[in-house]
Amino acid sequence: MTYCSQDQSTRRSELAQSLQGRGHHLGLGGLLKMLALSDSFNKYMSFTSNMMLPVAQIVPALVDGQLLGCVESGQPVQATSASLAWAFRRIWNSVRLASQGVYGVADPASECRFSDDRSMQAGGVRVKPDGVFYYPAYFGNEFHSVHALLEARVEPSLEATSPDVLGKMAGLALRAWEAQPTRLFVPFLYLHGPNVSLVLFARGGYYCTTIGRLFHTSCDPSLDDIRDVGDTLRYLWFLMTLPADRFGHFVDVSIPSTGLTFSRVYGTANPSVVMGRGDGSALELLQRISLPASLLDFQSYLFKTQYRGQPAMLKLVWTPTYRLPEVS
């Protein structure tokens, strides 16, 4: 069970209430189409059919509130948010080994790591999500390094739309918005009992997609059960190893940078943007001027910079043009 203070509970309720009526439930196929990933996903699935079966055979079982097969002694482990996240880390490490460097779209510039014991600095306070996918190239445990987050609950029937769950995830998503100006959306993996869903917080709302069953529900799973879990692991590996500029950001942020480079192809209306790599061509983002963040409005980001040798201000406001439309 996850405990929180009265103030935290009130804040979660307020955030959940603000998102009422702003959620969309999509099948995996619909989500991939929206993200322009359908062709890449189909190709990836065609050559990875058995890739995760060895891992799926040794995935723990979640039976009667206990995790079985997690420790060498064979003793059951009481299922809690913390133990589910711990078990996920062990599964993810096995998935990384089984993947043998196979990725769904392209080799990420810096493959993210997962931790179930990572406290994050946010707004002068420490925040500890149940799990964090983060980029190891960043120094320090701050939200700048976050790729995606994990929320874990023991109850299988506790949907992502539950006010406490939705409010907690929304609060963490807000931290990511505040820290990362290039965010398109903030992804969460939501473990609820043996199942896992993907929740994406976009500007003004969220998308929820069922991924599949992550833990076995029997100590003696059938071959079909093993294949189902294997498919879930393949889906997760595809999604969670997508390059940052294809899953969450409009530029690659896996390696820290200090500026943005804007360019435009002749005959096109919209400029392309890449993170500056210190080669002198980037518009340097010298100092961030903090502005209040919101889940429901477009976010503006202000930076002190230099333009043609003179002090200047950069105001960064963006809207997606072809990926993950805003929730109306």
mmCIF file of C-alpha atoms in Angstrom:
data_model
loop_
_atom_site.group_PDB
_atom_site.id
_atom_site.type_symbol
_atom_site.label_atom_id
_atom_site.label_comp_id
_atom_site.label_asym_id
_atom_site.label_seq_id
_atom_site.Cartn_x
_atom_site.Cartn_y
_atom_site.Cartn_z
ATOM 1 C CA MET A 1 0.000 0.000 0.000
ATOM 2 C CA THR A 2 1.187 3.526 -0.752
ATOM 3 C CA TYR A 3 0.914 6.038 2.075
ATOM 4 C CA CYS A 4 0.876 9.814 1.778
ATOM 5 C CA SER A 5 0.315 12.818 4.022
ATOM 6 C CA GLN A 6 -2.957 14.727 4.198
ATOM 7 C CA ASP A 7 -1.445 17.529 2.102
ATOM 8 C CA GLN A 8 -0.229 15.030 -0.503
ATOM 9 C CA SER A 9 -3.620 13.343 -0.580
ATOM 10 C CA THR A 10 -5.367 16.681 -1.102
ATOM 11 C CA ARG A 11 -2.955 17.659 -3.866
ATOM 12 C CA ARG A 12 -3.441 14.327 -5.636
ATOM 13 C CA SER A 13 -7.209 14.711 -5.447
ATOM 14 C CA GLU A 14 -6.979 18.211 -6.924
ATOM 15 C CA LEU A 15 -4.804 17.052 -9.826
ATOM 16 C CA ALA A 16 -7.036 14.051 -10.514
ATOM 17 C CA GLN A 17 -10.099 16.287 -10.464
ATOM 18 C CA SER A 18 -8.483 18.699 -12.929
ATOM 19 C CA LEU A 19 -7.965 15.779 -15.344
ATOM 20 C CA GLN A 20 -11.547 14.505 -15.122
ATOM 21 C CA GLY A 21 -12.936 14.019 -18.624
ATOM 22 C CA ARG A 22 -9.510 14.551 -20.184
ATOM 23 C CA GLY A 23 -8.476 10.899 -20.473
ATOM 24 C CA HIS A 24 -8.391 8.728 -23.586
ATOM 25 C CA HIS A 25 -8.145 4.930 -23.564
ATOM 26 C CA LEU A 26 -6.398 3.511 -26.622
ATOM 27 C CA GLY A 27 -5.421 0.053 -27.763
ATOM 28 C CA LEU A 28 -1.734 -0.519 -28.404
ATOM 29 C CA GLY A 29 -2.275 -0.383 -32.153
ATOM 30 C CA GLY A 30 -4.048 2.959 -31.916
ATOM 31 C CA LEU A 31 -1.299 4.426 -29.763
ATOM 32 C CA LEU A 32 1.458 3.245 -32.111
ATOM 33 C CA LYS A 33 -0.396 4.742 -35.068
ATOM 34 C CA MET A 34 -0.708 8.059 -33.255
ATOM 35 C CA LEU A 35 3.026 8.040 -32.553
ATOM 36 C CA ALA A 36 3.846 7.117 -36.179
ATOM 37 C CA LEU A 37 5.478 3.879 -34.991
ATOM 38 C CA SER A 38 3.247 1.183 -36.511
ATOM 39 C CA ASP A 39 5.611 0.124 -39.312
ATOM 40 C CA SER A 40 8.647 0.053 -37.032
ATOM 41 C CA PHE A 41 6.735 -1.965 -34.429
ATOM 42 C CA ASN A 42 5.487 -4.542 -36.953
ATOM 43 C CA LYS A 43 8.999 -5.010 -38.329
ATOM 44 C CA TYR A 44 10.423 -5.368 -34.820
ATOM 45 C CA MET A 45 7.801 -7.956 -33.840
ATOM 46 C CA SER A 46 8.473 -9.983 -36.982
ATOM 47 C CA PHE A 47 12.101 -10.732 -36.074
ATOM 48 C CA THR A 48 11.841 -10.980 -32.273
ATOM 49 C CA SER A 49 9.155 -13.661 -31.904
ATOM 50 C CA ASN A 50 11.097 -15.801 -29.395
ATOM 51 C CA MET A 51 13.480 -13.191 -28.016
ATOM 52 C CA MET A 52 11.907 -12.863 -24.567
ATOM 53 C CA LEU A 53 10.691 -16.434 -23.981
ATOM 54 C CA PRO A 54 13.690 -17.380 -21.792
ATOM 55 C CA VAL A 55 12.934 -14.416 -19.543
ATOM 56 C CA ALA A 56 9.192 -15.091 -19.551
ATOM 57 C CA GLN A 57 9.812 -18.588 -18.201
ATOM 58 C CA ILE A 58 11.512 -17.253 -15.044
ATOM 59 C CA VAL A 59 9.268 -14.248 -14.367
ATOM 60 C CA PRO A 60 7.873 -14.387 -10.808
ATOM 61 C CA ALA A 61 4.271 -15.302 -10.083
ATOM 62 C CA LEU A 62 1.942 -13.003 -8.168
ATOM 63 C CA VAL A 63 -0.451 -15.209 -6.219
ATOM 64 C CA ASP A 64 -2.663 -14.246 -3.242
ATOM 65 C CA GLY A 65 -0.731 -11.054 -2.570
ATOM 66 C CA GLN A 66 2.679 -12.752 -2.624
ATOM 67 C CA LEU A 67 5.499 -12.797 -5.164
ATOM 68 C CA LEU A 68 6.765 -16.323 -5.776
ATOM 69 C CA GLY A 69 10.057 -17.163 -7.450
ATOM 70 C CA CYS A 70 11.782 -13.863 -6.652
ATOM 71 C CA VAL A 71 14.555 -15.103 -4.380
ATOM 72 C CA GLU A 72 16.871 -18.089 -4.517
ATOM 73 C CA SER A 73 15.579 -19.464 -1.232
ATOM 74 C CA GLY A 74 12.181 -19.981 -2.810
ATOM 75 C CA GLN A 75 10.468 -18.150 0.022
ATOM 76 C CA PRO A 76 7.493 -15.946 -0.968
ATOM 77 C CA VAL A 77 7.876 -12.164 -0.811
ATOM 78 C CA GLN A 78 4.968 -10.021 0.364
ATOM 79 C CA ALA A 79 3.657 -7.983 -2.562
ATOM 80 C CA THR A 80 3.972 -4.229 -1.991
ATOM 81 C CA SER A 81 4.614 -1.279 -4.278
ATOM 82 C CA ALA A 82 8.296 -1.509 -3.358
ATOM 83 C CA SER A 83 8.607 -5.269 -3.930
ATOM 84 C CA LEU A 84 6.794 -5.048 -7.272
ATOM 85 C CA ALA A 85 9.208 -2.317 -8.415
ATOM 86 C CA TRP A 86 12.134 -4.417 -7.143
ATOM 87 C CA ALA A 87 10.865 -7.442 -9.074
ATOM 88 C CA PHE A 88 10.411 -5.286 -12.167
ATOM 89 C CA ARG A 89 14.055 -4.184 -11.942
ATOM 90 C CA ARG A 90 15.200 -7.800 -11.857
ATOM 91 C CA ILE A 91 12.984 -8.609 -14.844
ATOM 92 C CA TRP A 92 14.222 -5.550 -16.750
ATOM 93 C CA ASN A 93 17.851 -6.511 -16.202
ATOM 94 C CA SER A 94 17.094 -9.946 -17.674
ATOM 95 C CA VAL A 95 15.278 -8.312 -20.600
ATOM 96 C CA ARG A 96 18.309 -6.141 -21.342
ATOM 97 C CA LEU A 97 20.528 -9.218 -21.456
ATOM 98 C CA ALA A 98 18.078 -11.149 -23.643
ATOM 99 C CA SER A 99 17.721 -8.289 -26.141
ATOM 100 C CA GLN A 100 21.357 -8.586 -27.266
ATOM 101 C CA GLY A 101 21.382 -5.011 -28.535
ATOM 102 C CA VAL A 102 18.207 -5.321 -30.628
ATOM 103 C CA TYR A 103 16.115 -2.127 -30.705
ATOM 104 C CA GLY A 104 12.787 -1.350 -32.305
ATOM 105 C CA VAL A 105 13.663 1.853 -34.164
ATOM 106 C CA ALA A 106 17.331 2.789 -33.828
ATOM 107 C CA ASP A 107 20.145 2.456 -31.372
ATOM 108 C CA PRO A 108 19.454 5.143 -28.770
ATOM 109 C CA ALA A 109 22.313 7.616 -28.321
ATOM 110 C CA SER A 110 22.317 6.666 -24.655
ATOM 111 C CA GLU A 111 20.154 3.743 -23.544
ATOM 112 C CA CYS A 112 18.265 4.632 -20.386
ATOM 113 C CA ARG A 113 18.657 2.699 -17.154
ATOM 114 C CA PHE A 114 16.035 1.672 -14.599
ATOM 115 C CA SER A 115 16.217 2.128 -10.835
ATOM 116 C CA ASP A 116 13.732 1.293 -8.100
ATOM 117 C CA ASP A 117 15.753 3.213 -5.499
ATOM 118 C CA ARG A 118 16.324 6.658 -6.982
ATOM 119 C CA SER A 119 15.260 9.790 -5.123
ATOM 120 C CA MET A 120 14.861 12.806 -7.389
ATOM 121 C CA GLN A 121 15.497 16.459 -6.640
ATOM 122 C CA ALA A 122 12.459 18.580 -7.542
ATOM 123 C CA GLY A 123 11.637 22.098 -6.432
ATOM 124 C CA GLY A 124 13.988 21.947 -3.468
ATOM 125 C CA VAL A 125 12.521 18.699 -2.107
ATOM 126 C CA ARG A 126 13.324 15.020 -2.592
ATOM 127 C CA VAL A 127 10.769 12.908 -4.444
ATOM 128 C CA LYS A 128 11.000 9.124 -4.697
ATOM 129 C CA PRO A 129 8.926 7.508 -7.441
ATOM 130 C CA ASP A 130 8.409 3.750 -7.350
ATOM 131 C CA GLY A 131 10.747 3.470 -10.336
ATOM 132 C CA VAL A 132 12.608 5.692 -12.789
ATOM 133 C CA PHE A 133 13.945 5.177 -16.295
ATOM 134 C CA TYR A 134 16.778 7.690 -16.505
ATOM 135 C CA TYR A 135 19.706 8.707 -18.703
ATOM 136 C CA PRO A 136 23.030 7.914 -17.000
ATOM 137 C CA ALA A 137 24.848 10.726 -18.838
ATOM 138 C CA TYR A 138 23.231 13.315 -16.561
ATOM 139 C CA PHE A 139 24.977 14.284 -13.354
ATOM 140 C CA GLY A 140 22.923 14.060 -10.181
ATOM 141 C CA ASN A 141 19.490 12.665 -9.408
ATOM 142 C CA GLU A 142 17.292 15.363 -10.911
ATOM 143 C CA PHE A 143 14.218 15.301 -13.098
ATOM 144 C CA HIS A 144 16.330 16.518 -16.033
ATOM 145 C CA SER A 145 17.561 12.928 -16.361
ATOM 146 C CA VAL A 146 14.123 11.251 -16.377
ATOM 147 C CA HIS A 147 12.984 9.359 -19.467
ATOM 148 C CA ALA A 148 9.933 7.656 -17.950
ATOM 149 C CA LEU A 149 8.549 6.687 -14.542
ATOM 150 C CA LEU A 150 6.989 3.642 -12.924
ATOM 151 C CA GLU A 151 4.025 3.525 -10.541
ATOM 152 C CA ALA A 152 3.286 0.207 -8.809
ATOM 153 C CA ARG A 153 0.182 -0.930 -6.926
ATOM 154 C CA VAL A 154 -0.666 -4.392 -5.663
ATOM 155 C CA GLU A 155 -4.391 -4.317 -6.469
ATOM 156 C CA PRO A 156 -5.102 -5.628 -10.014
ATOM 157 C CA SER A 157 -8.459 -3.825 -10.172
ATOM 158 C CA LEU A 158 -7.004 -0.416 -9.252
ATOM 159 C CA GLU A 159 -7.216 1.421 -12.570
ATOM 160 C CA ALA A 160 -4.959 4.290 -13.582
ATOM 161 C CA THR A 161 -8.035 6.534 -13.383
ATOM 162 C CA SER A 162 -8.297 5.988 -9.612
ATOM 163 C CA PRO A 163 -7.939 9.495 -8.082
ATOM 164 C CA ASP A 164 -4.999 8.573 -5.836
ATOM 165 C CA VAL A 165 -3.106 6.811 -8.634
ATOM 166 C CA LEU A 166 -3.876 9.395 -11.309
ATOM 167 C CA GLY A 167 -3.148 12.286 -8.956
ATOM 168 C CA LYS A 168 0.207 10.865 -7.873
ATOM 169 C CA MET A 169 1.329 10.229 -11.454
ATOM 170 C CA ALA A 170 0.104 13.661 -12.542
ATOM 171 C CA GLY A 171 2.133 15.304 -9.774
ATOM 172 C CA LEU A 172 5.298 13.536 -10.916
ATOM 173 C CA ALA A 173 4.513 14.362 -14.553
ATOM 174 C CA LEU A 174 4.269 18.009 -13.558
ATOM 175 C CA ARG A 175 7.777 17.789 -12.086
ATOM 176 C CA ALA A 176 9.040 16.493 -15.427
ATOM 177 C CA TRP A 177 7.291 19.316 -17.317
ATOM 178 C CA GLU A 178 8.957 21.843 -15.025
ATOM 179 C CA ALA A 179 12.431 20.394 -15.538
ATOM 180 C CA GLN A 180 12.357 19.482 -19.238
ATOM 181 C CA PRO A 181 11.379 22.198 -21.749
ATOM 182 C CA THR A 182 11.447 19.828 -24.733
ATOM 183 C CA ARG A 183 8.791 17.448 -23.410
ATOM 184 C CA LEU A 184 5.976 16.297 -25.695
ATOM 185 C CA PHE A 185 4.554 13.903 -23.109
ATOM 186 C CA VAL A 186 5.584 12.128 -19.904
ATOM 187 C CA PRO A 187 5.339 8.293 -20.015
ATOM 188 C CA PHE A 188 4.507 6.083 -17.037
ATOM 189 C CA LEU A 189 4.494 2.332 -16.726
ATOM 190 C CA TYR A 190 1.682 1.486 -14.341
ATOM 191 C CA LEU A 191 1.950 -1.912 -12.613
ATOM 192 C CA HIS A 192 -1.339 -2.978 -11.078
ATOM 193 C CA GLY A 193 -1.159 -6.498 -9.753
ATOM 194 C CA PRO A 194 0.246 -8.769 -12.471
ATOM 195 C CA ASN A 195 -0.693 -6.315 -15.234
ATOM 196 C CA VAL A 196 1.111 -3.366 -16.776
ATOM 197 C CA SER A 197 -0.315 -0.362 -18.613
ATOM 198 C CA LEU A 198 1.248 2.639 -20.302
ATOM 199 C CA VAL A 199 -0.008 6.088 -19.305
ATOM 200 C CA LEU A 200 1.135 9.143 -21.271
ATOM 201 C CA PHE A 201 0.547 12.610 -19.837
ATOM 202 C CA ALA A 202 0.252 15.103 -22.686
ATOM 203 C CA ARG A 203 -0.560 18.787 -22.427
ATOM 204 C CA GLY A 204 -4.070 18.945 -21.069
ATOM 205 C CA GLY A 205 -4.800 15.254 -20.461
ATOM 206 C CA TYR A 206 -3.608 11.685 -20.620
ATOM 207 C CA TYR A 207 -3.697 8.514 -22.735
ATOM 208 C CA CYS A 208 -3.953 5.060 -21.168
ATOM 209 C CA THR A 209 -3.041 1.834 -23.005
ATOM 210 C CA THR A 210 -3.090 -1.723 -21.653
ATOM 211 C CA ILE A 211 0.190 -3.492 -22.448
ATOM 212 C CA GLY A 212 -0.428 -6.955 -20.993
ATOM 213 C CA ARG A 213 0.405 -9.293 -18.128
ATOM 214 C CA LEU A 214 3.887 -8.924 -16.652
ATOM 215 C CA PHE A 215 3.770 -11.439 -13.781
ATOM 216 C CA HIS A 216 2.479 -14.979 -13.921
ATOM 217 C CA THR A 217 -0.666 -15.696 -11.908
ATOM 218 C CA SER A 218 0.186 -19.343 -11.273
ATOM 219 C CA CYS A 219 3.260 -21.202 -10.060
ATOM 220 C CA ASP A 220 2.856 -23.542 -13.034
ATOM 221 C CA PRO A 221 2.175 -21.288 -16.048
ATOM 222 C CA SER A 222 1.075 -22.827 -19.310
ATOM 223 C CA LEU A 223 2.963 -22.336 -22.570
ATOM 224 C CA ASP A 224 0.343 -19.804 -23.645
ATOM 225 C CA ASP A 225 0.868 -17.897 -20.374
ATOM 226 C CA ILE A 226 4.619 -17.818 -20.997
ATOM 227 C CA ARG A 227 4.105 -16.572 -24.540
ATOM 228 C CA ASP A 228 1.722 -13.859 -23.314
ATOM 229 C CA VAL A 229 4.270 -12.595 -20.800
ATOM 230 C CA GLY A 230 6.987 -12.844 -23.464
ATOM 231 C CA ASP A 231 4.932 -10.617 -25.762
ATOM 232 C CA THR A 232 4.443 -8.097 -22.944
ATOM 233 C CA LEU A 233 8.211 -7.975 -22.434
ATOM 234 C CA ARG A 234 8.770 -7.428 -26.143
ATOM 235 C CA TYR A 235 6.245 -4.566 -26.157
ATOM 236 C CA LEU A 236 7.951 -2.974 -23.172
ATOM 237 C CA TRP A 237 11.430 -3.301 -24.678
ATOM 238 C CA PHE A 238 10.259 -1.674 -27.901
ATOM 239 C CA LEU A 239 8.606 1.245 -26.117
ATOM 240 C CA MET A 240 11.112 1.924 -23.356
ATOM 241 C CA THR A 241 14.172 1.886 -25.629
ATOM 242 C CA LEU A 242 12.783 4.282 -28.216
ATOM 243 C CA PRO A 243 15.068 7.271 -28.801
ATOM 244 C CA ALA A 244 14.069 10.288 -26.748
ATOM 245 C CA ASP A 245 13.058 12.257 -29.840
ATOM 246 C CA ARG A 246 10.548 9.525 -30.735
ATOM 247 C CA PHE A 247 9.120 8.949 -27.276
ATOM 248 C CA GLY A 248 8.539 11.936 -25.056
ATOM 249 C CA HIS A 249 10.589 14.785 -26.528
ATOM 250 C CA PHE A 250 10.851 16.648 -29.827
ATOM 251 C CA VAL A 251 14.664 16.458 -29.684
ATOM 252 C CA ASP A 252 17.208 13.941 -28.441
ATOM 253 C CA VAL A 253 17.942 14.693 -24.782
ATOM 254 C CA SER A 254 19.744 11.484 -23.837
ATOM 255 C CA ILE A 255 23.045 13.387 -23.679
ATOM 256 C CA PRO A 256 23.130 16.734 -21.814
ATOM 257 C CA SER A 257 23.405 19.842 -23.982
ATOM 258 C CA THR A 258 23.461 23.548 -23.362
ATOM 259 C CA GLY A 259 21.673 24.905 -26.416
ATOM 260 C CA LEU A 260 19.301 24.473 -29.342
ATOM 261 C CA THR A 261 20.098 24.628 -33.037
ATOM 262 C CA PHE A 262 17.264 25.729 -35.354
ATOM 263 C CA SER A 263 17.336 24.976 -39.069
ATOM 264 C CA ARG A 264 14.845 25.046 -41.916
ATOM 265 C CA VAL A 265 14.786 23.067 -45.138
ATOM 266 C CA TYR A 266 13.988 25.229 -48.150
ATOM 267 C CA GLY A 267 10.301 25.074 -49.036
ATOM 268 C CA THR A 268 9.118 23.880 -45.629
ATOM 269 C CA ALA A 269 7.138 25.903 -43.121
ATOM 270 C CA ASN A 270 8.408 24.515 -39.831
ATOM 271 C CA PRO A 271 11.999 24.659 -38.567
ATOM 272 C CA SER A 272 13.678 21.563 -37.223
ATOM 273 C CA VAL A 273 15.340 21.703 -33.824
ATOM 274 C CA VAL A 274 18.246 19.705 -32.434
ATOM 275 C CA MET A 275 20.097 19.920 -29.159
ATOM 276 C CA GLY A 276 23.291 21.943 -29.418
ATOM 277 C CA ARG A 277 26.517 20.019 -28.905
ATOM 278 C CA GLY A 278 28.845 22.908 -28.088
ATOM 279 C CA ASP A 279 30.021 23.442 -31.675
ATOM 280 C CA GLY A 280 29.279 27.172 -31.686
ATOM 281 C CA SER A 281 26.184 26.941 -33.891
ATOM 282 C CA ALA A 282 23.692 26.449 -31.045
ATOM 283 C CA LEU A 283 21.671 29.133 -29.345
ATOM 284 C CA GLU A 284 22.949 28.682 -25.820
ATOM 285 C CA LEU A 285 20.467 28.357 -22.983
ATOM 286 C CA LEU A 286 22.473 30.194 -20.340
ATOM 287 C CA GLN A 287 20.024 30.535 -17.461
ATOM 288 C CA ARG A 288 16.485 29.286 -16.975
ATOM 289 C CA ILE A 289 13.946 31.749 -15.582
ATOM 290 C CA SER A 290 11.392 29.755 -13.622
ATOM 291 C CA LEU A 291 7.718 30.033 -14.539
ATOM 292 C CA PRO A 292 4.771 28.179 -12.974
ATOM 293 C CA ALA A 293 4.016 24.872 -14.701
ATOM 294 C CA SER A 294 0.579 23.433 -15.386
ATOM 295 C CA LEU A 295 -0.802 20.161 -16.673
ATOM 296 C CA LEU A 296 -3.583 21.917 -18.532
ATOM 297 C CA ASP A 297 -1.950 24.800 -20.393
ATOM 298 C CA PHE A 298 0.797 25.260 -22.912
ATOM 299 C CA GLN A 299 4.039 25.815 -21.064
ATOM 300 C CA SER A 300 6.340 28.750 -21.776
ATOM 301 C CA TYR A 301 10.035 28.502 -20.958
ATOM 302 C CA LEU A 302 12.252 31.576 -20.614
ATOM 303 C CA PHE A 303 16.032 31.517 -20.950
ATOM 304 C CA LYS A 304 18.740 34.119 -20.869
ATOM 305 C CA THR A 305 20.918 33.750 -23.963
ATOM 306 C CA GLN A 306 23.210 35.587 -26.402
ATOM 307 C CA TYR A 307 22.168 36.633 -29.901
ATOM 308 C CA ARG A 308 24.767 38.126 -32.261
ATOM 309 C CA GLY A 309 26.939 38.870 -29.298
ATOM 310 C CA GLN A 310 24.260 40.709 -27.356
ATOM 311 C CA PRO A 311 22.299 39.606 -24.272
ATOM 312 C CA ALA A 312 18.851 38.317 -25.249
ATOM 313 C CA MET A 313 15.862 36.391 -23.964
ATOM 314 C CA LEU A 314 14.543 33.201 -25.569
ATOM 315 C CA LYS A 315 10.910 32.279 -25.027
ATOM 316 C CA LEU A 316 10.273 28.678 -26.002
ATOM 317 C CA VAL A 317 6.652 27.716 -26.695
ATOM 318 C CA TRP A 318 5.814 24.749 -28.888
ATOM 319 C CA THR A 319 2.989 22.528 -30.043
ATOM 320 C CA PRO A 320 3.200 19.029 -31.578
ATOM 321 C CA THR A 321 2.545 19.022 -35.324
ATOM 322 C CA TYR A 322 2.512 15.308 -36.114
ATOM 323 C CA ARG A 323 2.949 13.313 -32.902
ATOM 324 C CA LEU A 324 0.537 12.699 -30.044
ATOM 325 C CA PRO A 325 -2.054 15.451 -30.504
ATOM 326 C CA GLU A 326 -3.272 17.488 -27.590
ATOM 327 C CA VAL A 327 -6.153 16.071 -25.573
ATOM 328 C CA SER A 328 -9.210 18.195 -26.069
#
